[in-house]
């Protein structure tokens, strides 16, 4: 009987070690949605550099082709890398990565949007499910990012602005590559909507609903929203 209990004890210790080791070998990438220096609050009033009042109701965007460049230039590449980040879903703002390296991360790279392969693949599941409200049709593909809200500068119904930015075909290719350098493997990706709306005058442009040159221009401006915020391990 003692031998039997000893076997159970050893097995339990091994299980806990394996589980803790698995957790240790995983890491996560956190996205923080902000307006300037504070977390974005839906329907709160903000003011851009153009003196536009802003109230954000919807903010969603796709992150794909995620990879990490290590200090020896080797890479950690996520397989089947498609994530829908949604301000309404806090859990979506944390991406768990199944692999970890003891080497330091020096750069994180991802696409803002969905590539042509996924766009023409038809009905897909998970974050690519068309029921998520981020898919037009195979001719136009996915909406790379969607921002909706209200501004007194918009002479539209209910003072609404709508930016549905996408397009995977040239010359209106709206997918953008984001490359962010870091000197610290402990970091978050910050998305600051002020960096986009400080470049826009809502009295002049407040609605994009199809691929085109205007969508491509907004996609270029949107790259400036992304930055790295580093922290020490003791801050988390």
PDB file of C-alpha atoms in Angstrom, residues 75-216:
ATOM      1  CA  UNK A  75      12.056  34.313 -34.950  1.00  0.00           C
ATOM      2  CA  UNK A  76       9.035  33.026 -33.093  1.00  0.00           C
ATOM      3  CA  UNK A  77       6.215  32.842 -35.635  1.00  0.00           C
ATOM      4  CA  UNK A  78       2.627  32.152 -34.621  1.00  0.00           C
ATOM      5  CA  UNK A  79       0.815  29.577 -36.764  1.00  0.00           C
ATOM      6  CA  UNK A  80      -2.669  30.396 -38.108  1.00  0.00           C
ATOM      7  CA  UNK A  81      -2.201  33.911 -36.820  1.00  0.00           C
ATOM      8  CA  UNK A  82      -5.514  35.778 -36.997  1.00  0.00           C
ATOM      9  CA  UNK A  83      -6.882  37.747 -34.037  1.00  0.00           C
ATOM     10  CA  UNK A  84      -9.797  40.146 -33.744  1.00  0.00           C
ATOM     11  CA  UNK A  85      -9.098  42.752 -31.047  1.00  0.00           C
ATOM     12  CA  UNK A  86     -12.334  44.325 -29.803  1.00  0.00           C
ATOM     13  CA  UNK A  87     -12.788  47.074 -27.229  1.00  0.00           C
ATOM     14  CA  UNK A  88     -16.039  45.357 -26.213  1.00  0.00           C
ATOM     15  CA  UNK A  89     -14.173  42.105 -25.445  1.00  0.00           C
ATOM     16  CA  UNK A  90     -11.334  42.671 -22.936  1.00  0.00           C
ATOM     17  CA  UNK A  91     -10.260  39.031 -23.241  1.00  0.00           C
ATOM     18  CA  UNK A  92      -9.545  39.589 -26.952  1.00  0.00           C
ATOM     19  CA  UNK A  93      -6.890  42.156 -26.036  1.00  0.00           C
ATOM     20  CA  UNK A  94      -4.612  39.440 -24.641  1.00  0.00           C
ATOM     21  CA  UNK A  95      -3.082  37.033 -27.151  1.00  0.00           C
ATOM     22  CA  UNK A  96      -1.543  33.863 -25.695  1.00  0.00           C
ATOM     23  CA  UNK A  97       1.507  32.580 -27.542  1.00  0.00           C
ATOM     24  CA  UNK A  98       2.312  28.896 -27.210  1.00  0.00           C
ATOM     25  CA  UNK A  99       6.086  29.159 -27.529  1.00  0.00           C
ATOM     26  CA  UNK A 100       8.685  31.002 -25.497  1.00  0.00           C
ATOM     27  CA  UNK A 101      12.406  31.528 -25.741  1.00  0.00           C
ATOM     28  CA  UNK A 102      14.930  32.554 -23.120  1.00  0.00           C
ATOM     29  CA  UNK A 103      16.344  34.973 -25.680  1.00  0.00           C
ATOM     30  CA  UNK A 104      15.316  38.595 -25.508  1.00  0.00           C
ATOM     31  CA  UNK A 105      12.664  39.913 -27.878  1.00  0.00           C
ATOM     32  CA  UNK A 106      13.879  42.943 -29.832  1.00  0.00           C
ATOM     33  CA  UNK A 107      10.992  43.449 -32.243  1.00  0.00           C
ATOM     34  CA  UNK A 108       7.349  42.480 -32.618  1.00  0.00           C
ATOM     35  CA  UNK A 109       5.905  42.419 -36.131  1.00  0.00           C
ATOM     36  CA  UNK A 110       2.330  41.915 -37.281  1.00  0.00           C
ATOM     37  CA  UNK A 111      -0.121  42.906 -39.984  1.00  0.00           C
ATOM     38  CA  UNK A 112      -2.936  45.330 -39.326  1.00  0.00           C
ATOM     39  CA  UNK A 113      -5.577  43.505 -41.313  1.00  0.00           C
ATOM     40  CA  UNK A 114      -6.241  40.221 -43.089  1.00  0.00           C
ATOM     41  CA  UNK A 115      -4.271  38.971 -46.086  1.00  0.00           C
ATOM     42  CA  UNK A 116      -5.674  37.958 -49.464  1.00  0.00           C
ATOM     43  CA  UNK A 117      -5.409  34.223 -48.739  1.00  0.00           C
ATOM     44  CA  UNK A 118      -7.893  34.411 -45.872  1.00  0.00           C
ATOM     45  CA  UNK A 119     -10.032  37.004 -47.656  1.00  0.00           C
ATOM     46  CA  UNK A 120     -10.811  34.697 -50.585  1.00  0.00           C
ATOM     47  CA  UNK A 121     -11.113  31.473 -48.574  1.00  0.00           C
ATOM     48  CA  UNK A 122     -14.860  31.850 -48.051  1.00  0.00           C
ATOM     49  CA  UNK A 123     -16.656  31.353 -44.743  1.00  0.00           C
ATOM     50  CA  UNK A 124     -14.157  30.780 -41.967  1.00  0.00           C
ATOM     51  CA  UNK A 125     -14.491  30.206 -38.233  1.00  0.00           C
ATOM     52  CA  UNK A 126     -13.168  31.707 -35.019  1.00  0.00           C
ATOM     53  CA  UNK A 127     -12.155  35.344 -35.209  1.00  0.00           C
ATOM     54  CA  UNK A 128     -12.548  35.185 -38.995  1.00  0.00           C
ATOM     55  CA  UNK A 129     -16.202  34.160 -38.774  1.00  0.00           C
ATOM     56  CA  UNK A 130     -18.274  36.589 -40.913  1.00  0.00           C
ATOM     57  CA  UNK A 131     -20.804  36.815 -38.072  1.00  0.00           C
ATOM     58  CA  UNK A 132     -18.213  38.960 -36.247  1.00  0.00           C
ATOM     59  CA  UNK A 133     -19.314  41.789 -38.537  1.00  0.00           C
ATOM     60  CA  UNK A 134     -15.869  42.286 -40.079  1.00  0.00           C
ATOM     61  CA  UNK A 135     -16.336  40.673 -43.503  1.00  0.00           C
ATOM     62  CA  UNK A 136     -17.717  42.359 -46.618  1.00  0.00           C
ATOM     63  CA  UNK A 137     -17.540  39.706 -49.350  1.00  0.00           C
ATOM     64  CA  UNK A 138     -14.824  37.805 -51.180  1.00  0.00           C
ATOM     65  CA  UNK A 139     -14.487  40.646 -53.718  1.00  0.00           C
ATOM     66  CA  UNK A 140     -13.614  43.115 -50.953  1.00  0.00           C
ATOM     67  CA  UNK A 141     -12.440  40.784 -48.186  1.00  0.00           C
ATOM     68  CA  UNK A 142     -12.255  41.686 -44.538  1.00  0.00           C
ATOM     69  CA  UNK A 143     -12.576  45.008 -42.766  1.00  0.00           C
ATOM     70  CA  UNK A 144      -9.105  45.467 -41.321  1.00  0.00           C
ATOM     71  CA  UNK A 145     -10.276  47.893 -38.674  1.00  0.00           C
ATOM     72  CA  UNK A 146     -13.590  49.462 -37.768  1.00  0.00           C
ATOM     73  CA  UNK A 147     -14.019  52.677 -35.784  1.00  0.00           C
ATOM     74  CA  UNK A 148     -17.445  54.186 -35.145  1.00  0.00           C
ATOM     75  CA  UNK A 149     -18.620  57.035 -32.970  1.00  0.00           C
ATOM     76  CA  UNK A 150     -20.046  60.528 -32.846  1.00  0.00           C
ATOM     77  CA  UNK A 151     -18.711  64.047 -33.290  1.00  0.00           C
ATOM     78  CA  UNK A 152     -20.373  67.450 -33.421  1.00  0.00           C
ATOM     79  CA  UNK A 153     -18.100  68.137 -36.405  1.00  0.00           C
ATOM     80  CA  UNK A 154     -19.976  65.547 -38.481  1.00  0.00           C
ATOM     81  CA  UNK A 155     -22.994  66.924 -40.327  1.00  0.00           C
ATOM     82  CA  UNK A 156     -24.398  63.428 -40.601  1.00  0.00           C
ATOM     83  CA  UNK A 157     -27.345  61.620 -39.090  1.00  0.00           C
ATOM     84  CA  UNK A 158     -26.804  61.511 -35.326  1.00  0.00           C
ATOM     85  CA  UNK A 159     -23.422  63.195 -35.927  1.00  0.00           C
ATOM     86  CA  UNK A 160     -21.996  59.753 -36.654  1.00  0.00           C
ATOM     87  CA  UNK A 161     -18.597  58.908 -38.102  1.00  0.00           C
ATOM     88  CA  UNK A 162     -17.772  55.481 -39.534  1.00  0.00           C
ATOM     89  CA  UNK A 163     -14.406  54.221 -40.693  1.00  0.00           C
ATOM     90  CA  UNK A 164     -14.548  50.675 -42.091  1.00  0.00           C
ATOM     91  CA  UNK A 165     -11.087  50.310 -43.598  1.00  0.00           C
ATOM     92  CA  UNK A 166     -10.102  47.333 -45.732  1.00  0.00           C
ATOM     93  CA  UNK A 167      -9.153  46.138 -49.178  1.00  0.00           C
ATOM     94  CA  UNK A 168      -6.675  43.472 -50.272  1.00  0.00           C
ATOM     95  CA  UNK A 169      -6.423  44.195 -54.006  1.00  0.00           C
ATOM     96  CA  UNK A 170      -4.051  46.665 -55.649  1.00  0.00           C
ATOM     97  CA  UNK A 171      -4.047  49.629 -55.967  1.00  0.00           C
ATOM     98  CA  UNK A 172      -6.251  49.840 -52.847  1.00  0.00           C
ATOM     99  CA  UNK A 173      -4.259  47.464 -50.651  1.00  0.00           C
ATOM    100  CA  UNK A 174      -5.097  48.562 -47.100  1.00  0.00           C
ATOM    101  CA  UNK A 175      -3.189  45.977 -45.030  1.00  0.00           C
ATOM    102  CA  UNK A 176      -0.280  47.553 -43.170  1.00  0.00           C
ATOM    103  CA  UNK A 177       2.755  45.998 -41.476  1.00  0.00           C
ATOM    104  CA  UNK A 178       3.450  47.170 -37.938  1.00  0.00           C
ATOM    105  CA  UNK A 179       7.028  46.803 -36.631  1.00  0.00           C
ATOM    106  CA  UNK A 180       7.735  47.812 -33.051  1.00  0.00           C
ATOM    107  CA  UNK A 181      11.159  47.706 -31.416  1.00  0.00           C
ATOM    108  CA  UNK A 182      11.703  46.926 -27.762  1.00  0.00           C
ATOM    109  CA  UNK A 183      14.721  46.691 -25.474  1.00  0.00           C
ATOM    110  CA  UNK A 184      12.755  44.777 -22.874  1.00  0.00           C
ATOM    111  CA  UNK A 185      10.911  41.472 -23.236  1.00  0.00           C
ATOM    112  CA  UNK A 186       8.298  42.824 -20.812  1.00  0.00           C
ATOM    113  CA  UNK A 187       6.111  45.102 -22.900  1.00  0.00           C
ATOM    114  CA  UNK A 188       2.614  45.906 -24.108  1.00  0.00           C
ATOM    115  CA  UNK A 189       1.375  47.130 -27.465  1.00  0.00           C
ATOM    116  CA  UNK A 190      -0.404  50.454 -27.052  1.00  0.00           C
ATOM    117  CA  UNK A 191      -3.022  51.626 -29.554  1.00  0.00           C
ATOM    118  CA  UNK A 192      -3.583  55.359 -29.170  1.00  0.00           C
ATOM    119  CA  UNK A 193      -6.572  56.567 -31.202  1.00  0.00           C
ATOM    120  CA  UNK A 194      -5.502  60.175 -30.668  1.00  0.00           C
ATOM    121  CA  UNK A 195      -2.574  59.528 -33.032  1.00  0.00           C
ATOM    122  CA  UNK A 196      -5.049  58.751 -35.823  1.00  0.00           C
ATOM    123  CA  UNK A 197      -7.723  61.352 -35.167  1.00  0.00           C
ATOM    124  CA  UNK A 198      -5.174  64.140 -34.728  1.00  0.00           C
ATOM    125  CA  UNK A 199      -4.513  63.638 -38.456  1.00  0.00           C
ATOM    126  CA  UNK A 200      -8.186  63.762 -39.522  1.00  0.00           C
ATOM    127  CA  UNK A 201     -10.658  66.616 -39.866  1.00  0.00           C
ATOM    128  CA  UNK A 202     -14.058  65.036 -39.382  1.00  0.00           C
ATOM    129  CA  UNK A 203     -15.786  67.966 -41.059  1.00  0.00           C
ATOM    130  CA  UNK A 204     -13.981  66.931 -44.267  1.00  0.00           C
ATOM    131  CA  UNK A 205     -13.954  63.131 -43.996  1.00  0.00           C
ATOM    132  CA  UNK A 206     -16.116  61.106 -41.637  1.00  0.00           C
ATOM    133  CA  UNK A 207     -17.246  58.007 -43.536  1.00  0.00           C
ATOM    134  CA  UNK A 208     -15.316  55.254 -45.298  1.00  0.00           C
ATOM    135  CA  UNK A 209     -17.258  52.090 -46.020  1.00  0.00           C
ATOM    136  CA  UNK A 210     -15.503  50.536 -49.045  1.00  0.00           C
ATOM    137  CA  UNK A 211     -11.940  49.906 -50.276  1.00  0.00           C
ATOM    138  CA  UNK A 212     -10.386  52.793 -52.159  1.00  0.00           C
ATOM    139  CA  UNK A 213      -7.751  55.493 -52.060  1.00  0.00           C
ATOM    140  CA  UNK A 214      -9.320  57.145 -49.002  1.00  0.00           C
ATOM    141  CA  UNK A 215      -9.228  53.847 -47.105  1.00  0.00           C
ATOM    142  CA  UNK A 216      -5.576  53.363 -48.075  1.00  0.00           C
TER     143      UNK A 216
END
